[in-house]
């Protein structure tokens, strides 16, 4: 510590440092170190904060734009156990100004630091990847009266909110959104099926073109909510989708015919996930092997699939040659969730015949909706490749 505060300490110990990953607690011990580590050569900074009790630490943060003017990739997070509004309000003013100074920034992951900085980020020509964590923000409880210019030229846009209504309000505030990849993560359950279709309608309205390639919507599973397949009709505006992941929501009711329409509208699909569980009753329609066959033929590029099906309805399907001589050679991963399976051997014969090159099959408790926790949902999405992909 004496060396850190000594007058003989060099201006920087790392004059050529390009990347720094730092779990900072904001105490006086780490402030001198940050002054030495934050150098003009820095291009990538990943910062996780759990405390901001020291004024020197906050002063260093406020100088980030001057100390590291060439930063291109910045990730700032509040450590989970310290995720409270008091800490956010304490740190945000010291983060907002330096972020506005970073002209070369192309990748940013941050919480809600205010509308002025958000609008500044929208104007950055270099910006390609933006992740906004708004779970602790109350600014989106109502539809804002102001309009942001939106994002033009993004490759990746990720949004985390507490409710899907908050997500709808965020998208409504944008004049336009142009991003090849969009991920929306909602922490709470929905209380009505109509909010899904409303949110997707807003997405369709705000989206500037049909170039969307990746769309992921994840939320807590609602056992008592039934969602008709028609709720996803706005997604038909995006025929170039290669990755479509719908997780949580509720019990998605989808017939073979509806599944075929979805597949034919998106022939380029490589990854498809439509829920991981349903409640099997007379009100919920679930695709059968017939729908699965049509899906595999309509989407020949499909490599990852998560779909709950009713395997008990296989009339007319030859167990020895279920595809009539055709098969999908690209499918490598198939998650059946809590699919209804009465004859496991027959189901295995059909699946292996349709996709002979499968490397992994996941199956939950048959016909029983699991206790879907946030941790399990994140694990499921991770298995399906829920991250930025190489485009």
Tab-separated table of C-alpha atoms in Angstrom:
chain	number	residue	atom	x	y	z
A	1	UNK	CA	0.000	0.000	0.000
A	2	UNK	CA	2.889	2.343	0.735
A	3	UNK	CA	4.276	1.675	-2.685
A	4	UNK	CA	0.927	2.510	-4.265
A	5	UNK	CA	0.878	5.937	-2.651
A	6	UNK	CA	4.592	6.617	-2.946
A	7	UNK	CA	5.730	9.587	-4.989
A	8	UNK	CA	8.159	7.280	-6.771
A	9	UNK	CA	5.348	5.144	-8.129
A	10	UNK	CA	5.495	5.186	-11.953
A	11	UNK	CA	2.700	6.827	-13.902
A	12	UNK	CA	1.599	3.377	-15.013
A	13	UNK	CA	2.697	-0.160	-14.339
A	14	UNK	CA	1.021	-1.406	-17.517
A	15	UNK	CA	1.740	1.089	-20.311
A	16	UNK	CA	0.721	-1.408	-23.018
A	17	UNK	CA	-2.310	-2.940	-21.314
A	18	UNK	CA	-5.136	-3.704	-23.753
A	19	UNK	CA	-7.711	-5.511	-21.598
A	20	UNK	CA	-8.671	-5.395	-17.926
A	21	UNK	CA	-11.236	-7.545	-16.114
A	22	UNK	CA	-11.759	-6.122	-12.655
A	23	UNK	CA	-14.034	-7.130	-9.769
A	24	UNK	CA	-13.950	-3.913	-7.780
A	25	UNK	CA	-15.373	-3.315	-4.325
A	26	UNK	CA	-14.810	0.431	-4.481
A	27	UNK	CA	-12.613	0.700	-1.394
A	28	UNK	CA	-9.563	2.918	-0.956
A	29	UNK	CA	-7.323	-0.131	-1.457
A	30	UNK	CA	-8.248	-0.472	-5.113
A	31	UNK	CA	-8.440	3.180	-6.120
A	32	UNK	CA	-4.640	3.666	-6.487
A	33	UNK	CA	-4.380	0.442	-8.466
A	34	UNK	CA	-7.086	1.586	-10.867
A	35	UNK	CA	-5.164	4.793	-11.534
A	36	UNK	CA	-2.153	2.743	-12.604
A	37	UNK	CA	-4.094	0.163	-14.633
A	38	UNK	CA	-6.385	2.481	-16.594
A	39	UNK	CA	-4.048	3.576	-19.381
A	40	UNK	CA	-4.531	5.116	-22.859
A	41	UNK	CA	-3.712	1.796	-24.555
A	42	UNK	CA	-6.759	0.147	-22.933
A	43	UNK	CA	-9.290	-1.186	-25.460
A	44	UNK	CA	-11.404	-3.589	-23.373
A	45	UNK	CA	-12.691	-3.028	-19.826
A	46	UNK	CA	-14.922	-5.429	-17.900
A	47	UNK	CA	-15.843	-3.966	-14.526
A	48	UNK	CA	-18.006	-5.540	-11.811
A	49	UNK	CA	-18.813	-3.309	-8.840
A	50	UNK	CA	-20.174	-4.334	-5.444
A	51	UNK	CA	-19.510	-1.134	-3.488
A	52	UNK	CA	-18.705	2.511	-4.102
A	53	UNK	CA	-17.936	3.774	-0.637
A	54	UNK	CA	-14.685	5.529	-1.505
A	55	UNK	CA	-14.713	8.961	-3.155
A	56	UNK	CA	-11.298	8.371	-4.751
A	57	UNK	CA	-12.624	5.302	-6.519
A	58	UNK	CA	-15.580	7.281	-7.866
A	59	UNK	CA	-13.225	10.028	-8.998
A	60	UNK	CA	-11.190	7.500	-10.972
A	61	UNK	CA	-14.367	6.187	-12.600
A	62	UNK	CA	-15.383	9.693	-13.627
A	63	UNK	CA	-12.014	10.104	-15.387
A	64	UNK	CA	-12.377	6.937	-17.428
A	65	UNK	CA	-13.005	8.806	-20.678
A	66	UNK	CA	-9.778	10.774	-20.233
A	67	UNK	CA	-7.638	7.921	-18.920
A	68	UNK	CA	-8.774	5.434	-21.603
A	69	UNK	CA	-9.977	7.497	-24.594
A	70	UNK	CA	-9.662	4.611	-27.058
A	71	UNK	CA	-11.868	2.129	-25.227
A	72	UNK	CA	-13.862	0.002	-27.661
A	73	UNK	CA	-15.477	-2.630	-25.446
A	74	UNK	CA	-16.933	-1.797	-22.013
A	75	UNK	CA	-18.917	-4.015	-19.657
A	76	UNK	CA	-20.102	-2.577	-16.342
A	77	UNK	CA	-22.190	-4.587	-13.926
A	78	UNK	CA	-23.414	-4.343	-10.371
A	79	UNK	CA	-22.574	-7.548	-8.519
A	80	UNK	CA	-25.770	-9.554	-8.020
A	81	UNK	CA	-25.918	-9.507	-4.245
A	82	UNK	CA	-25.440	-5.738	-4.299
A	83	UNK	CA	-28.001	-5.019	-6.981
A	84	UNK	CA	-29.982	-2.212	-5.354
A	85	UNK	CA	-31.221	1.176	-6.436
A	86	UNK	CA	-29.085	3.037	-3.913
A	87	UNK	CA	-25.845	1.726	-5.399
A	88	UNK	CA	-27.059	2.332	-8.948
A	89	UNK	CA	-27.977	5.936	-8.189
A	90	UNK	CA	-24.662	6.441	-6.407
A	91	UNK	CA	-22.488	5.211	-9.262
A	92	UNK	CA	-24.447	6.244	-12.368
A	93	UNK	CA	-23.472	9.959	-12.370
A	94	UNK	CA	-19.796	8.982	-12.319
A	95	UNK	CA	-20.279	6.548	-15.212
A	96	UNK	CA	-22.493	8.623	-17.488
A	97	UNK	CA	-20.040	11.375	-18.383
A	98	UNK	CA	-17.006	9.199	-19.269
A	99	UNK	CA	-19.196	6.914	-21.387
A	100	UNK	CA	-20.270	9.947	-23.404
A	101	UNK	CA	-16.593	10.704	-24.142
A	102	UNK	CA	-15.768	7.328	-25.695
A	103	UNK	CA	-15.895	7.987	-29.441
A	104	UNK	CA	-14.549	4.575	-30.472
A	105	UNK	CA	-16.912	2.494	-28.363
A	106	UNK	CA	-18.496	-0.367	-30.340
A	107	UNK	CA	-19.528	-2.784	-27.552
A	108	UNK	CA	-21.299	-1.688	-24.371
A	109	UNK	CA	-23.031	-3.605	-21.588
A	110	UNK	CA	-24.444	-1.431	-18.815
A	111	UNK	CA	-27.440	-0.611	-16.630
A	112	UNK	CA	-29.774	2.375	-17.105
A	113	UNK	CA	-27.528	5.413	-16.643
A	114	UNK	CA	-30.050	7.960	-17.870
A	115	UNK	CA	-31.801	9.057	-21.042
A	116	UNK	CA	-29.135	11.562	-22.117
A	117	UNK	CA	-26.373	8.947	-22.199
A	118	UNK	CA	-28.651	6.428	-23.892
A	119	UNK	CA	-29.335	8.933	-26.644
A	120	UNK	CA	-25.612	9.662	-26.962
A	121	UNK	CA	-24.876	5.951	-27.402
A	122	UNK	CA	-27.445	5.832	-30.187
A	123	UNK	CA	-25.438	8.429	-32.090
A	124	UNK	CA	-22.141	6.552	-31.917
A	125	UNK	CA	-21.323	5.435	-35.450
A	126	UNK	CA	-19.031	2.657	-34.209
A	127	UNK	CA	-21.629	1.055	-31.905
A	128	UNK	CA	-22.344	-2.549	-32.914
A	129	UNK	CA	-23.270	-4.376	-29.706
A	130	UNK	CA	-25.415	-2.989	-26.879
A	131	UNK	CA	-26.707	-4.782	-23.781
A	132	UNK	CA	-28.983	-2.830	-21.425
A	133	UNK	CA	-29.846	-4.122	-17.961
A	134	UNK	CA	-32.970	-2.246	-16.884
A	135	UNK	CA	-34.221	-4.701	-14.252
A	136	UNK	CA	-33.681	-2.224	-11.405
A	137	UNK	CA	-34.932	0.811	-13.299
A	138	UNK	CA	-38.338	2.316	-12.556
A	139	UNK	CA	-38.153	4.683	-15.526
A	140	UNK	CA	-40.046	2.210	-17.724
A	141	UNK	CA	-43.084	1.626	-15.517
A	142	UNK	CA	-45.031	3.751	-17.986
A	143	UNK	CA	-44.720	4.334	-21.703
A	144	UNK	CA	-42.335	7.314	-22.000
A	145	UNK	CA	-43.636	10.465	-23.620
A	146	UNK	CA	-40.342	11.123	-25.402
A	147	UNK	CA	-38.927	9.308	-28.421
A	148	UNK	CA	-35.343	8.152	-28.847
A	149	UNK	CA	-33.906	8.151	-32.383
A	150	UNK	CA	-33.229	4.436	-31.988
A	151	UNK	CA	-30.398	2.222	-33.165
A	152	UNK	CA	-29.179	2.006	-36.734
A	153	UNK	CA	-26.488	-0.493	-37.634
A	154	UNK	CA	-26.339	-2.668	-34.517
A	155	UNK	CA	-25.341	-6.303	-34.804
A	156	UNK	CA	-26.466	-7.276	-31.275
A	157	UNK	CA	-29.101	-5.719	-28.987
A	158	UNK	CA	-29.829	-7.304	-25.609
A	159	UNK	CA	-32.443	-6.022	-23.172
A	160	UNK	CA	-33.138	-7.218	-19.614
A	161	UNK	CA	-36.240	-5.942	-17.818
A	162	UNK	CA	-38.356	-6.858	-14.824
A	163	UNK	CA	-41.613	-7.223	-16.798
A	164	UNK	CA	-42.555	-7.642	-20.430
A	165	UNK	CA	-44.539	-4.402	-20.157
A	166	UNK	CA	-41.255	-2.641	-19.410
A	167	UNK	CA	-39.737	-4.223	-22.516
A	168	UNK	CA	-42.706	-3.019	-24.581
A	169	UNK	CA	-42.235	0.509	-23.262
A	170	UNK	CA	-38.538	0.458	-24.151
A	171	UNK	CA	-39.224	-0.618	-27.727
A	172	UNK	CA	-42.078	1.892	-28.015
A	173	UNK	CA	-39.651	4.685	-27.136
A	174	UNK	CA	-37.460	3.882	-30.158
A	175	UNK	CA	-38.204	5.427	-33.518
A	176	UNK	CA	-36.404	2.580	-35.241
A	177	UNK	CA	-34.363	-0.487	-34.350
A	178	UNK	CA	-31.920	-2.052	-36.783
A	179	UNK	CA	-30.022	-4.997	-35.381
A	180	UNK	CA	-29.304	-8.441	-36.782
A	181	UNK	CA	-29.694	-10.012	-33.353
A	182	UNK	CA	-32.173	-9.170	-30.593
A	183	UNK	CA	-32.383	-10.813	-27.170
A	184	UNK	CA	-35.016	-9.918	-24.568
A	185	UNK	CA	-34.817	-11.371	-21.065
A	186	UNK	CA	-37.761	-10.788	-18.702
A	187	UNK	CA	-37.451	-11.667	-15.019
A	188	UNK	CA	-41.117	-12.073	-14.064
A	189	UNK	CA	-44.058	-14.128	-15.270
A	190	UNK	CA	-46.766	-12.786	-17.524
A	191	UNK	CA	-50.349	-12.499	-16.268
A	192	UNK	CA	-52.144	-12.431	-19.629
A	193	UNK	CA	-51.355	-14.017	-22.991
A	194	UNK	CA	-52.153	-10.783	-24.828
A	195	UNK	CA	-48.976	-9.071	-23.603
A	196	UNK	CA	-46.883	-11.403	-25.782
A	197	UNK	CA	-48.638	-10.469	-29.011
A	198	UNK	CA	-48.617	-6.785	-28.002
A	199	UNK	CA	-44.870	-6.825	-27.398
A	200	UNK	CA	-44.135	-8.623	-30.674
A	201	UNK	CA	-46.395	-6.208	-32.560
A	202	UNK	CA	-44.356	-3.301	-31.172
A	203	UNK	CA	-41.149	-5.076	-32.182
A	204	UNK	CA	-42.461	-5.481	-35.729
A	205	UNK	CA	-43.526	-1.825	-35.866
A	206	UNK	CA	-40.227	-0.436	-34.606
A	207	UNK	CA	-37.961	-2.759	-36.526
A	208	UNK	CA	-36.456	-0.935	-39.474
A	209	UNK	CA	-36.032	-3.863	-41.865
A	210	UNK	CA	-36.519	-7.592	-42.324
A	211	UNK	CA	-32.858	-8.477	-41.744
A	212	UNK	CA	-33.418	-9.844	-38.240
A	213	UNK	CA	-31.489	-13.118	-37.990
A	214	UNK	CA	-31.553	-13.920	-34.272
A	215	UNK	CA	-34.461	-13.384	-31.864
A	216	UNK	CA	-34.657	-14.656	-28.298
A	217	UNK	CA	-37.469	-14.024	-25.800
A	218	UNK	CA	-36.986	-15.520	-22.350
A	219	UNK	CA	-39.097	-15.194	-19.207
A	220	UNK	CA	-40.433	-17.123	-16.241
A	221	UNK	CA	-42.787	-19.980	-17.097
A	222	UNK	CA	-46.442	-19.289	-16.251
A	223	UNK	CA	-48.311	-22.533	-15.547
A	224	UNK	CA	-51.758	-20.953	-15.764
A	225	UNK	CA	-51.307	-19.042	-19.024
A	226	UNK	CA	-52.220	-20.484	-22.416
A	227	UNK	CA	-50.713	-18.806	-25.458
A	228	UNK	CA	-52.103	-19.467	-28.915
A	229	UNK	CA	-49.620	-19.789	-31.756
A	230	UNK	CA	-51.222	-16.734	-33.374
A	231	UNK	CA	-49.548	-14.560	-30.736
A	232	UNK	CA	-46.298	-15.031	-32.652
A	233	UNK	CA	-47.747	-13.880	-35.990
A	234	UNK	CA	-45.759	-10.569	-35.948
A	235	UNK	CA	-42.576	-12.635	-36.259
A	236	UNK	CA	-43.667	-13.616	-39.778
A	237	UNK	CA	-42.314	-10.223	-40.827
A	238	UNK	CA	-38.806	-11.638	-40.397
A	239	UNK	CA	-38.277	-14.413	-42.974
A	240	UNK	CA	-34.487	-14.289	-42.596
A	241	UNK	CA	-34.477	-15.612	-39.037
A	242	UNK	CA	-31.844	-18.277	-38.484
A	243	UNK	CA	-32.239	-18.437	-34.687
A	244	UNK	CA	-35.641	-18.263	-32.945
A	245	UNK	CA	-35.800	-18.984	-29.213
A	246	UNK	CA	-38.991	-18.618	-27.149
A	247	UNK	CA	-38.517	-19.737	-23.545
A	248	UNK	CA	-40.817	-19.546	-20.543
A	249	UNK	CA	-43.932	-17.485	-21.467
A	250	UNK	CA	-46.675	-20.062	-20.800
A	251	UNK	CA	-48.300	-23.122	-22.312
A	252	UNK	CA	-47.918	-22.573	-26.046
A	253	UNK	CA	-50.785	-24.173	-27.941
A	254	UNK	CA	-49.544	-25.091	-31.414
A	255	UNK	CA	-51.021	-27.539	-33.890
A	256	UNK	CA	-49.120	-29.392	-36.613
A	257	UNK	CA	-50.557	-26.954	-39.132
A	258	UNK	CA	-49.364	-23.914	-37.167
A	259	UNK	CA	-45.899	-25.440	-36.779
A	260	UNK	CA	-45.742	-26.006	-40.545
A	261	UNK	CA	-46.671	-22.373	-41.210
A	262	UNK	CA	-43.959	-21.214	-38.844
A	263	UNK	CA	-41.367	-23.418	-40.532
A	264	UNK	CA	-42.270	-22.512	-44.103
A	265	UNK	CA	-42.088	-18.812	-43.263
A	266	UNK	CA	-38.505	-19.245	-42.013
A	267	UNK	CA	-36.681	-21.732	-44.255
A	268	UNK	CA	-33.263	-20.519	-43.057
A	269	UNK	CA	-33.780	-21.600	-39.442
A	270	UNK	CA	-30.755	-23.209	-37.815
A	271	UNK	CA	-31.910	-23.023	-34.186
A	272	UNK	CA	-35.523	-23.263	-33.031
A	273	UNK	CA	-36.784	-23.359	-29.471
A	274	UNK	CA	-40.485	-23.081	-28.665
A	275	UNK	CA	-40.896	-23.508	-24.942
A	276	UNK	CA	-39.682	-26.451	-22.899
A	277	UNK	CA	-42.874	-27.598	-21.213
A	278	UNK	CA	-46.657	-27.552	-21.520
A	279	UNK	CA	-49.566	-28.810	-19.463
A	280	UNK	CA	-51.224	-31.629	-21.378
A	281	UNK	CA	-54.983	-31.128	-21.336
A	282	UNK	CA	-57.814	-30.809	-23.827
A	283	UNK	CA	-57.278	-27.056	-24.301
A	284	UNK	CA	-53.603	-27.229	-25.307
A	285	UNK	CA	-52.678	-28.370	-28.821
A	286	UNK	CA	-49.251	-29.970	-29.110
A	287	UNK	CA	-47.397	-30.857	-32.337
A	288	UNK	CA	-47.074	-34.533	-33.229
A	289	UNK	CA	-44.482	-36.475	-35.209
A	290	UNK	CA	-46.320	-35.398	-38.371
A	291	UNK	CA	-45.618	-31.748	-37.571
A	292	UNK	CA	-42.023	-32.572	-36.677
A	293	UNK	CA	-41.486	-34.245	-40.050
A	294	UNK	CA	-42.829	-31.208	-41.908
A	295	UNK	CA	-40.618	-28.940	-39.786
A	296	UNK	CA	-37.463	-30.900	-40.587
A	297	UNK	CA	-38.235	-30.900	-44.321
A	298	UNK	CA	-39.103	-27.190	-44.399
A	299	UNK	CA	-35.958	-26.180	-42.472
A	300	UNK	CA	-33.120	-28.314	-43.863
A	301	UNK	CA	-30.458	-26.164	-42.144
A	302	UNK	CA	-31.839	-26.904	-38.660
A	303	UNK	CA	-29.089	-28.040	-36.279
A	304	UNK	CA	-30.606	-27.338	-32.821
A	305	UNK	CA	-34.250	-27.954	-31.910
A	306	UNK	CA	-36.212	-27.707	-28.651
A	307	UNK	CA	-39.874	-28.626	-29.040
A	308	UNK	CA	-42.491	-30.369	-26.912
A	309	UNK	CA	-44.376	-32.944	-28.985
A	310	UNK	CA	-47.034	-35.616	-28.494
A	311	UNK	CA	-45.335	-38.822	-29.631
A	312	UNK	CA	-48.455	-40.942	-29.060
A	313	UNK	CA	-49.960	-39.793	-32.357
A	314	UNK	CA	-47.872	-41.480	-35.039
A	315	UNK	CA	-50.515	-43.057	-37.276
A	316	UNK	CA	-49.227	-43.767	-40.779
A	317	UNK	CA	-45.549	-43.395	-39.855
A	318	UNK	CA	-43.324	-46.351	-40.737
A	319	UNK	CA	-40.994	-47.045	-37.809
A	320	UNK	CA	-38.350	-48.470	-40.153
A	321	UNK	CA	-38.476	-45.522	-42.525
A	322	UNK	CA	-40.291	-42.642	-40.754
A	323	UNK	CA	-39.268	-40.025	-43.280
A	324	UNK	CA	-40.194	-42.032	-46.338
A	325	UNK	CA	-36.566	-42.220	-47.355
A	326	UNK	CA	-35.713	-38.665	-46.312
A	327	UNK	CA	-33.869	-37.479	-43.213
A	328	UNK	CA	-32.323	-34.359	-41.729
A	329	UNK	CA	-28.573	-34.905	-41.601
A	330	UNK	CA	-27.756	-31.579	-39.919
A	331	UNK	CA	-29.788	-31.815	-36.713
A	332	UNK	CA	-27.336	-32.424	-33.855
A	333	UNK	CA	-29.278	-31.445	-30.716
A	334	UNK	CA	-32.925	-32.193	-29.897
A	335	UNK	CA	-34.579	-31.256	-26.602
A	336	UNK	CA	-38.058	-32.735	-26.156
A	337	UNK	CA	-38.838	-30.996	-22.864
A	338	UNK	CA	-41.736	-32.748	-21.147
A	339	UNK	CA	-43.036	-34.357	-24.349
A	340	UNK	CA	-45.730	-37.023	-24.010
A	341	UNK	CA	-44.133	-40.417	-24.607
A	342	UNK	CA	-46.136	-43.631	-24.277
A	343	UNK	CA	-43.856	-45.989	-26.195
A	344	UNK	CA	-40.219	-44.871	-25.716
A	345	UNK	CA	-38.752	-47.419	-28.123
A	346	UNK	CA	-41.071	-46.404	-30.967
A	347	UNK	CA	-40.368	-42.723	-30.301
A	348	UNK	CA	-36.624	-43.368	-30.354
A	349	UNK	CA	-36.887	-45.274	-33.646
A	350	UNK	CA	-38.772	-42.426	-35.315
A	351	UNK	CA	-36.458	-39.710	-34.002
A	352	UNK	CA	-33.299	-41.594	-34.982
A	353	UNK	CA	-34.744	-42.329	-38.405
A	354	UNK	CA	-35.579	-38.668	-39.004
A	355	UNK	CA	-32.262	-37.352	-37.635
A	356	UNK	CA	-29.603	-40.088	-37.800
A	357	UNK	CA	-26.732	-37.739	-36.902
A	358	UNK	CA	-28.070	-36.546	-33.542
A	359	UNK	CA	-25.338	-36.111	-30.939
A	360	UNK	CA	-27.484	-35.072	-27.982
A	361	UNK	CA	-31.085	-35.614	-26.873
A	362	UNK	CA	-32.582	-33.971	-23.768
A	363	UNK	CA	-35.796	-35.185	-22.166
A	364	UNK	CA	-37.464	-33.827	-19.016
A	365	UNK	CA	-40.074	-35.593	-16.862
A	366	UNK	CA	-42.684	-36.911	-19.278
A	367	UNK	CA	-45.847	-34.805	-19.424
A	368	UNK	CA	-45.003	-33.011	-16.150
A	369	UNK	CA	-44.191	-29.286	-16.306
A	370	UNK	CA	-40.980	-28.783	-14.310
A	371	UNK	CA	-40.538	-26.272	-11.524
A	372	UNK	CA	-39.011	-23.688	-13.837
A	373	UNK	CA	-36.536	-21.546	-11.919
A	374	UNK	CA	-34.467	-18.668	-13.202
A	375	UNK	CA	-31.286	-20.715	-12.799
A	376	UNK	CA	-32.735	-23.630	-14.777
A	377	UNK	CA	-34.011	-21.283	-17.485
A	378	UNK	CA	-30.557	-19.771	-17.936
A	379	UNK	CA	-29.077	-23.270	-18.091
A	380	UNK	CA	-31.575	-24.311	-20.758
A	381	UNK	CA	-30.923	-21.221	-22.865
A	382	UNK	CA	-27.186	-21.763	-22.547
A	383	UNK	CA	-27.534	-25.278	-23.904
A	384	UNK	CA	-29.341	-23.873	-26.920
A	385	UNK	CA	-26.528	-21.456	-27.691
A	386	UNK	CA	-28.186	-18.353	-26.277
A	387	UNK	CA	-25.398	-15.919	-27.070
A	388	UNK	CA	-24.029	-13.858	-29.889
A	389	UNK	CA	-23.212	-16.080	-32.811
A	390	UNK	CA	-20.772	-15.522	-35.636
A	391	UNK	CA	-22.618	-13.885	-38.502
